[in-house]
CSV table of C-alpha atoms in Angstrom, one decimal:
chain,number,residue,atom,x,y,z
V,21,MET,CA,-74.6,-53.4,11.2
V,22,LYS,CA,-73.4,-48.9,11.0
V,23,HIS,CA,-74.2,-46.4,12.5
V,24,ILE,CA,-75.5,-43.6,9.3
V,25,ILE,CA,-75.5,-39.8,10.9
V,26,PHE,CA,-77.3,-37.5,8.9
V,27,GLY,CA,-76.3,-33.9,10.3
V,28,GLY,CA,-73.0,-35.5,11.2
V,29,ASP,CA,-71.6,-33.0,11.2
V,30,GLY,CA,-73.2,-30.5,13.2
V,31,PHE,CA,-73.8,-29.5,16.8
V,32,VAL,CA,-75.6,-33.1,18.2
V,33,GLY,CA,-74.2,-35.0,15.6
V,34,SER,CA,-70.8,-34.9,15.9
V,35,HIS,CA,-71.4,-35.5,19.9
V,36,LEU,CA,-72.9,-38.2,19.2
V,37,ALA,CA,-70.1,-40.3,16.7
V,38,PRO,CA,-68.2,-40.3,18.9
V,39,LYS,CA,-70.6,-42.2,21.9
V,40,LEU,CA,-71.3,-44.2,19.2
V,41,LEU,CA,-67.6,-45.1,18.7
V,42,GLU,CA,-66.9,-45.5,22.8
V,43,ASP,CA,-69.6,-48.6,22.6
V,44,GLY,CA,-67.1,-49.9,19.1
V,45,GLN,CA,-69.6,-49.6,16.6
V,46,GLU,CA,-69.3,-48.5,12.7
V,47,VAL,CA,-70.2,-44.4,12.2
V,48,VAL,CA,-71.4,-42.7,9.0
V,49,VAL,CA,-71.6,-38.8,9.3
V,50,VAL,CA,-73.6,-37.4,5.9
V,51,ASP,CA,-73.4,-34.1,6.1
V,52,VAL,CA,-72.8,-31.8,3.5
V,53,LYS,CA,-70.3,-30.1,6.3
V,54,ASN,CA,-66.6,-31.5,6.7
V,55,SER,CA,-65.0,-30.1,9.6
V,56,ASP,CA,-61.7,-30.5,11.9
V,57,HIS,CA,-63.7,-33.1,14.7
V,58,THR,CA,-61.3,-35.5,16.0
V,59,HIS,CA,-62.7,-38.5,15.8
V,60,TYR,CA,-63.7,-37.8,11.4
V,61,SER,CA,-60.0,-40.6,12.0
V,62,ASN,CA,-61.9,-43.1,13.1
V,63,VAL,CA,-65.2,-42.5,10.6
V,64,GLU,CA,-66.8,-42.3,7.2
V,65,HIS,CA,-67.8,-38.9,6.0
V,66,ILE,CA,-69.8,-38.5,3.0
V,67,GLN,CA,-70.8,-34.9,1.4
V,68,LEU,CA,-74.2,-35.4,0.6
V,69,ASP,CA,-77.3,-32.7,0.1
V,70,ILE,CA,-80.7,-34.4,1.8
V,71,THR,CA,-82.7,-31.9,0.0
V,72,ASP,CA,-81.4,-34.1,-3.7
V,73,GLU,CA,-82.7,-37.0,-3.4
V,74,THR,CA,-80.7,-37.8,-6.8
V,75,GLN,CA,-77.5,-38.0,-3.9
V,76,PHE,CA,-78.2,-41.0,-1.8
V,77,SER,CA,-76.9,-42.7,-4.7
V,78,LYS,CA,-73.3,-42.0,-3.2
V,79,LEU,CA,-74.6,-43.5,-0.3
V,80,LYS,CA,-74.6,-47.5,0.8
V,81,ILE,CA,-77.6,-48.1,2.9
V,82,ASP,CA,-78.0,-51.7,4.1
V,83,ALA,CA,-80.7,-53.5,5.9
V,84,ASP,CA,-79.8,-53.6,9.2
V,85,ASP,CA,-78.3,-50.2,9.2
V,86,VAL,CA,-79.5,-48.0,12.1
V,87,ILE,CA,-79.8,-44.3,10.8
V,88,TYR,CA,-80.4,-40.6,12.9
V,89,ASN,CA,-81.6,-37.9,11.4
V,90,MET,CA,-80.4,-34.0,13.7
V,91,ALA,CA,-80.1,-32.3,9.5
V,92,ALA,CA,-82.2,-29.3,10.7
V,93,THR,CA,-81.9,-25.8,9.7
V,94,MET,CA,-82.7,-24.0,12.4
V,95,LEU,CA,-83.7,-20.3,13.9
V,96,SER,CA,-80.8,-19.0,13.5
V,97,PRO,CA,-80.4,-16.3,11.5
V,98,LEU,CA,-83.3,-15.0,11.6
V,99,GLN,CA,-86.0,-14.5,8.9
V,100,ILE,CA,-88.3,-12.5,7.2
V,101,ARG,CA,-91.3,-13.4,7.3
V,102,SER,CA,-91.3,-14.0,3.2
V,103,LYS,CA,-88.5,-16.2,3.9
V,104,ARG,CA,-89.6,-18.7,6.4
V,105,TYR,CA,-91.1,-21.3,4.4
V,106,ASP,CA,-88.9,-21.4,2.2
V,107,PHE,CA,-85.7,-21.9,4.7
V,108,PHE,CA,-87.2,-23.9,7.0
V,109,TRP,CA,-89.2,-26.7,4.8
V,110,PRO,CA,-86.4,-28.1,2.4
V,111,VAL,CA,-84.0,-29.2,4.6
V,112,ASN,CA,-86.4,-30.0,7.9
V,113,PHE,CA,-89.2,-31.9,6.1
V,114,HIS,CA,-88.4,-32.7,2.6
V,115,GLY,CA,-84.9,-34.0,3.8
V,116,ALA,CA,-86.4,-36.1,6.2
V,117,GLY,CA,-88.2,-37.4,3.9
V,118,ASN,CA,-86.0,-38.2,1.3
V,119,ILE,CA,-84.7,-39.7,4.8
V,120,MET,CA,-86.5,-42.6,5.0
V,121,LYS,CA,-87.2,-43.6,1.6
V,122,SER,CA,-84.1,-44.1,1.4
V,123,MET,CA,-84.6,-45.9,4.6
V,124,ASP,CA,-87.3,-47.8,2.6
V,125,LYS,CA,-85.2,-48.9,-0.6
V,126,ALA,CA,-83.0,-50.0,1.5
V,127,GLY,CA,-85.1,-52.4,3.7
V,128,ALA,CA,-84.2,-50.7,6.5
V,129,SER,CA,-86.1,-50.1,9.6
V,130,LYS,CA,-84.1,-48.6,12.8
V,131,PHE,CA,-84.6,-44.4,12.8
V,132,VAL,CA,-84.0,-42.1,15.9
V,133,GLN,CA,-85.3,-38.2,14.5
V,134,PHE,CA,-84.6,-35.0,16.2
V,135,THR,CA,-88.0,-31.9,16.3
V,136,THR,CA,-88.4,-29.5,18.8
V,137,ASP,CA,-90.6,-28.4,21.5
V,138,MET,CA,-91.8,-26.0,19.2
V,139,VAL,CA,-94.6,-28.1,18.0
V,140,TYR,CA,-96.7,-27.3,21.0
V,141,GLY,CA,-97.1,-23.6,20.5
V,142,HIS,CA,-99.0,-21.9,23.3
V,143,THR,CA,-98.9,-23.3,26.5
V,144,ILE,CA,-102.1,-24.6,27.1
V,145,VAL,CA,-101.0,-27.1,30.7
V,146,SER,CA,-97.4,-27.2,32.5
V,147,PRO,CA,-95.8,-29.0,33.1
V,148,GLN,CA,-95.6,-30.8,29.2
V,149,THR,CA,-96.4,-34.5,28.0
V,150,GLU,CA,-95.7,-35.4,24.9
V,151,ASP,CA,-99.6,-35.2,24.5
V,152,HIS,CA,-99.7,-32.2,25.0
V,153,PRO,CA,-101.9,-30.0,21.8
V,154,ILE,CA,-99.4,-29.5,19.0
V,155,ALA,CA,-100.5,-26.3,17.2
V,156,PRO,CA,-96.4,-24.6,15.5
V,157,LEU,CA,-96.2,-20.5,15.6
V,158,GLY,CA,-94.6,-20.6,12.9
V,159,GLU,CA,-92.5,-22.5,9.7
V,160,TYR,CA,-90.0,-23.9,11.7
V,161,GLY,CA,-92.4,-25.5,14.5
V,162,ALA,CA,-94.4,-26.8,11.5
V,163,SER,CA,-91.8,-28.1,9.4
V,164,LYS,CA,-90.8,-30.1,12.6
V,165,TRP,CA,-94.9,-30.9,13.2
V,166,ALA,CA,-95.3,-32.0,9.1
V,167,THR,CA,-91.6,-34.3,9.5
V,168,GLU,CA,-93.7,-36.1,12.6
V,169,GLN,CA,-96.5,-36.7,10.4
V,170,GLU,CA,-94.3,-38.0,7.7
V,171,CYS,CA,-93.4,-40.7,10.5
V,172,HIS,CA,-96.3,-41.6,11.7
V,173,ARG,CA,-96.8,-42.9,8.1
V,174,TRP,CA,-93.7,-45.1,7.8
V,175,ARG,CA,-94.3,-46.5,11.8
V,176,ASP,CA,-97.2,-47.5,9.6
V,177,ARG,CA,-95.4,-49.2,6.9
V,178,GLY,CA,-92.6,-51.1,9.4
V,179,MET,CA,-90.1,-48.7,10.4
V,180,ASP,CA,-89.3,-48.0,14.4
V,181,ILE,CA,-88.9,-44.1,14.6
V,182,SER,CA,-88.0,-42.5,18.0
V,183,ILE,CA,-89.1,-38.8,17.7
V,184,PHE,CA,-86.5,-36.5,19.8
V,185,ARG,CA,-89.0,-32.9,21.2
V,186,PRO,CA,-85.7,-30.2,22.4
V,187,ARG,CA,-86.1,-27.4,24.6
V,188,LEU,CA,-83.3,-24.8,23.9
V,189,ILE,CA,-80.2,-26.9,23.0
V,190,ILE,CA,-77.4,-25.6,24.3
V,191,GLY,CA,-73.0,-26.2,24.5
V,192,PRO,CA,-70.0,-25.9,23.6
V,193,GLY,CA,-70.5,-23.9,19.5
V,194,ARG,CA,-74.1,-22.5,19.6
V,195,LEU,CA,-74.4,-19.4,21.2
V,196,GLY,CA,-77.4,-18.1,19.5
V,197,ILE,CA,-79.7,-15.5,20.5
V,198,LEU,CA,-77.5,-16.3,24.1
V,199,GLU,CA,-75.1,-14.0,22.3
V,200,LYS,CA,-76.9,-10.9,22.6
V,201,LEU,CA,-77.8,-11.6,26.8
V,202,PHE,CA,-73.9,-12.3,27.0
V,203,LYS,CA,-72.8,-8.8,25.5
V,204,LEU,CA,-75.5,-6.9,27.3
V,205,ILE,CA,-74.3,-8.8,30.6
V,206,ASP,CA,-70.6,-7.6,29.8
V,207,LEU,CA,-71.8,-3.8,29.3
V,208,ASN,CA,-73.6,-4.4,31.8
V,209,LEU,CA,-76.4,-2.9,30.9
V,210,PRO,CA,-79.6,-4.0,32.2
V,211,VAL,CA,-81.3,-7.1,30.6
V,212,PRO,CA,-85.2,-7.0,29.6
V,213,MET,CA,-87.0,-10.3,30.5
V,214,ILE,CA,-90.6,-10.4,28.7
V,215,GLY,CA,-93.2,-10.5,31.3
V,216,SER,CA,-91.7,-10.5,35.1
V,217,GLY,CA,-89.2,-13.4,34.8
V,218,LYS,CA,-91.5,-15.3,37.1
V,219,ALA,CA,-91.8,-18.3,34.8
V,220,PRO,CA,-89.2,-21.4,34.6
V,221,TYR,CA,-86.3,-21.7,31.2
V,222,GLN,CA,-85.7,-25.0,30.5
V,223,PHE,CA,-82.6,-26.0,28.4
V,224,ILE,CA,-81.7,-29.6,27.5
V,225,SER,CA,-77.6,-29.4,26.8
V,226,VAL,CA,-76.0,-31.2,23.7
V,227,TYR,CA,-74.7,-34.1,25.5
V,228,ASP,CA,-78.0,-34.8,26.8
V,229,CYS,CA,-79.3,-35.2,23.5
V,230,ALA,CA,-76.1,-37.1,22.2
V,231,GLU,CA,-76.9,-40.0,25.6
V,232,ALA,CA,-81.3,-39.9,24.3
V,233,ALA,CA,-80.1,-40.9,20.9
V,234,ARG,CA,-77.9,-43.7,22.4
V,235,LEU,CA,-80.7,-45.1,24.2
V,236,ALA,CA,-83.0,-44.9,21.4
V,237,TRP,CA,-80.9,-47.3,20.0
V,238,LYS,CA,-79.7,-49.7,23.1
V,239,ALA,CA,-83.4,-49.8,23.9
V,240,GLY,CA,-84.4,-50.7,20.4
V,241,PHE,CA,-85.8,-47.5,18.9
V,242,PRO,CA,-89.1,-47.6,20.6
V,243,ASN,CA,-91.6,-46.1,18.5
V,244,GLY,CA,-92.4,-42.4,20.9
V,245,GLU,CA,-92.8,-39.4,20.7
V,246,TYR,CA,-89.9,-38.2,23.7
V,247,ASN,CA,-89.6,-34.4,25.6
V,248,LEU,CA,-86.4,-33.5,25.5
V,249,GLY,CA,-85.0,-31.0,28.5
V,250,SER,CA,-83.1,-30.4,31.9
V,251,LEU,CA,-84.8,-31.5,34.7
V,252,ASN,CA,-86.4,-28.6,37.8
V,253,PRO,CA,-85.6,-25.9,35.9
V,254,PRO,CA,-84.9,-22.0,37.8
V,255,SER,CA,-87.1,-18.9,36.7
V,256,VAL,CA,-85.3,-16.9,34.5
V,257,ARG,CA,-85.1,-14.5,36.9
V,258,GLU,CA,-82.8,-17.0,39.3
V,259,LEU,CA,-81.4,-17.8,35.7
V,260,LEU,CA,-80.5,-14.7,34.8
V,261,GLY,CA,-79.4,-13.5,38.0
V,262,GLY,CA,-77.1,-16.1,39.0
V,263,LEU,CA,-75.0,-15.5,35.6
V,264,ILE,CA,-75.1,-11.7,35.9
V,265,GLN,CA,-73.5,-12.9,40.0
V,266,HIS,CA,-71.6,-14.9,38.0
V,267,ALA,CA,-70.3,-12.9,35.6
V,268,GLY,CA,-69.4,-9.8,38.3
V,269,SER,CA,-71.4,-7.7,36.2
V,270,HIS,CA,-73.0,-4.7,37.3
V,271,SER,CA,-76.6,-5.2,34.6
V,272,ILE,CA,-80.5,-5.4,36.5
V,273,LEU,CA,-83.0,-7.3,35.6
V,274,LEU,CA,-85.5,-5.3,33.7
V,275,PRO,CA,-89.4,-7.3,34.5
V,276,THR,CA,-91.4,-5.8,31.1
V,277,PRO,CA,-95.0,-5.7,30.2
V,278,GLY,CA,-95.3,-9.4,28.2
V,279,PHE,CA,-98.1,-7.7,26.3
V,280,ALA,CA,-96.9,-4.8,25.0
V,281,VAL,CA,-93.4,-6.3,24.1
V,282,LYS,CA,-94.9,-9.4,22.4
V,283,LYS,CA,-96.8,-6.7,20.6
V,284,THR,CA,-93.5,-4.6,20.0
V,285,LEU,CA,-92.0,-7.3,18.6
V,286,ALA,CA,-94.9,-8.9,16.8
V,287,PHE,CA,-95.2,-4.8,14.4
V,288,LEU,CA,-91.2,-5.2,13.4
V,289,ASP,CA,-91.7,-8.5,12.4
V,290,LEU,CA,-94.5,-7.2,9.8
V,291,ILE,CA,-92.5,-5.1,8.7
V,292,ASN,CA,-90.0,-7.4,8.1
V,293,MET,CA,-87.2,-6.2,11.3
V,294,PRO,CA,-86.9,-9.0,13.0
V,295,ILE,CA,-84.8,-8.8,16.5
V,296,MET,CA,-86.5,-12.5,17.7
V,297,ASP,CA,-88.5,-15.6,15.9
V,298,PRO,CA,-92.0,-15.0,17.2
V,299,GLU,CA,-91.8,-19.3,18.4
V,300,GLN,CA,-89.4,-17.6,20.7
V,301,TYR,CA,-91.1,-14.8,22.3
V,302,LEU,CA,-94.4,-15.7,21.8
V,303,ILE,CA,-94.1,-18.2,24.0
V,304,ALA,CA,-90.9,-16.5,26.4
V,305,ASP,CA,-93.3,-15.6,29.8
V,306,GLU,CA,-95.2,-18.7,29.4
V,307,MET,CA,-95.0,-21.6,31.9
V,308,CYS,CA,-92.7,-24.0,29.2
V,309,VAL,CA,-91.3,-26.8,30.9
V,310,ARG,CA,-91.1,-30.3,29.0
V,311,GLU,CA,-91.4,-33.2,31.5
V,312,THR,CA,-88.7,-36.3,29.8
V,313,GLY,CA,-90.9,-39.1,32.1
V,314,ARG,CA,-91.6,-40.5,28.9
V,315,ALA,CA,-87.7,-41.2,27.8
V,316,LYS,CA,-86.9,-42.4,31.5
V,317,LYS,CA,-89.6,-45.2,31.6
V,318,ASP,CA,-89.2,-46.2,27.7
V,319,MET,CA,-85.0,-46.0,27.2
V,320,GLY,CA,-83.9,-45.0,31.0
V,321,PHE,CA,-82.6,-40.9,29.9
V,322,VAL,CA,-82.1,-39.0,32.7
V,323,PRO,CA,-81.0,-35.3,32.1
V,324,LYS,CA,-77.4,-34.5,34.0
V,325,ASP,CA,-76.7,-31.4,32.9
V,326,ASN,CA,-78.6,-28.6,34.7
V,327,ASP,CA,-79.7,-25.3,33.9
V,328,MET,CA,-77.5,-22.7,36.0
V,329,ASP,CA,-74.5,-24.7,35.2
V,330,MET,CA,-74.7,-25.0,30.9
V,331,LEU,CA,-75.5,-20.8,31.3
V,332,ILE,CA,-71.8,-20.4,32.5
V,333,ALA,CA,-70.6,-22.9,31.1
V,334,ALA,CA,-72.2,-21.0,27.4
V,335,TYR,CA,-70.9,-17.9,29.1
V,336,LYS,CA,-67.2,-19.0,29.9
V,337,GLU,CA,-67.0,-20.3,26.1
V,338,TYR,CA,-68.4,-16.7,24.2
V,339,ARG,CA,-65.5,-15.2,27.4
V,340,ALA,CA,-63.2,-17.6,26.2
V,341,GLY,CA,-63.9,-16.7,22.2
V,342,LYS,CA,-64.2,-12.6,22.8
V,343,THR,CA,-60.3,-13.0,24.6
V,344,GLY,CA,-59.1,-15.2,21.6
V,345,ALA,CA,-59.9,-13.0,18.8
V,346,GLN,CA,-58.9,-9.9,20.8
V,347,GLN,CA,-55.7,-11.9,20.9
V,348,ASN,CA,-55.6,-12.5,17.5
V,349,ASN,CA,-56.8,-8.8,16.2
V,350,LEU,CA,-53.6,-7.8,18.4
V,351,ASN,CA,-51.4,-10.1,16.7
V,352,THR,CA,-51.6,-9.2,13.3
V,353,VAL,CA,-51.0,-5.2,14.3
V,354,PRO,CA,-47.8,-5.1,12.8
V,355,ALA,CA,-45.1,-4.1,15.4
V,356,GLU,CA,-44.3,0.4,15.5
C-alpha cells in the first residue's frame, strides 16, 4: 500500500507526508512543484498537473493505495470577477475529478478530499454542523461544493471518501490576508474591523489539518463531511487585541459599520479593484463557528492548537521574515 498525496508539495500536504513517514508508510508526493523539503529524501516525487488528464499516465496507482487530495487554487492572489471561474475551477473541480477517475481505473477506493467551510455561505445557524445549509458566495466555494457533489457520485459507485471542510488554515509558510493585518500593527496604525468585532473568528492549524487526514486513514476513510476548526474561538476583538499587545504596538481597534463597509468593498469589486474577496468580507461579522464533533466521533480528531497561539506564531514568522529580508538587503550593499 502506498499513500499518494496530490498537492503533497503544498501547505497541508507537506505536513502530512512526514506524519505518514513516521508511521512507517510508503509515501508518494504528486505536485506541479518540487520544493526542498527535508523529508523528500524518503519519498517519491512525481511532477504532474492534475488539470491535464493525460499526465496521469506518469503515476502508477494500485488498488490498495490510499489517496489524498490537497491540491487547490486558493483565494490568493485576488482575482477580478471575470477571471474567478477560470482561476478556481480547473484545479479545484476538474483536477479533483481527474484524480477520482484515475483511482477508478486502478480499482483504488480510499480517498481524502479537502474542500472548504466556504461552501456554507451566510450563517443561518451557529455553531454550524455539517448539516448547515449550503450556499457558496463565490466561485471558490462553488468549485469546492461541486467537488463534494462529484465525491458523492463516486461514493455511490463504491469509493470511501472523507471530505474535510477547514476554516482558515494557518501555520508556517502561509500568511495570505494576515500580512495586511501585520503591516498595520507594525506601523502602529488603526486596525479596522468589519462590524463591532464581537463575533468570534476561528482558525485551524496546518498541523491539525494534517493530523485529521492521517486519522481518516486510521479510521478507514469514513464516508462523511467533516468541519475542521479550533475549539472555543475568541472574538475578533479579543484576538486582535491580544496580538497588538503581544507586538507592543500602539495600534487601536477600529469598529466600523459592517453594512457600509461591505457595500464599499462590493463596489470596489464591481469596478475590478478588489481589496478583499467577497467570500471573505461578506461573512466577516457573522457568527461563523464550525462544530467539529462529528470528526471527533468518527475518527477521534480533536484540534490541539488555539487561535491566539496560531495568530501570534504567524506574526512571529512574519517578523522573522522581515528581519531576514532586511539582513539580506544589508548584505548586498557593497562596502564603501
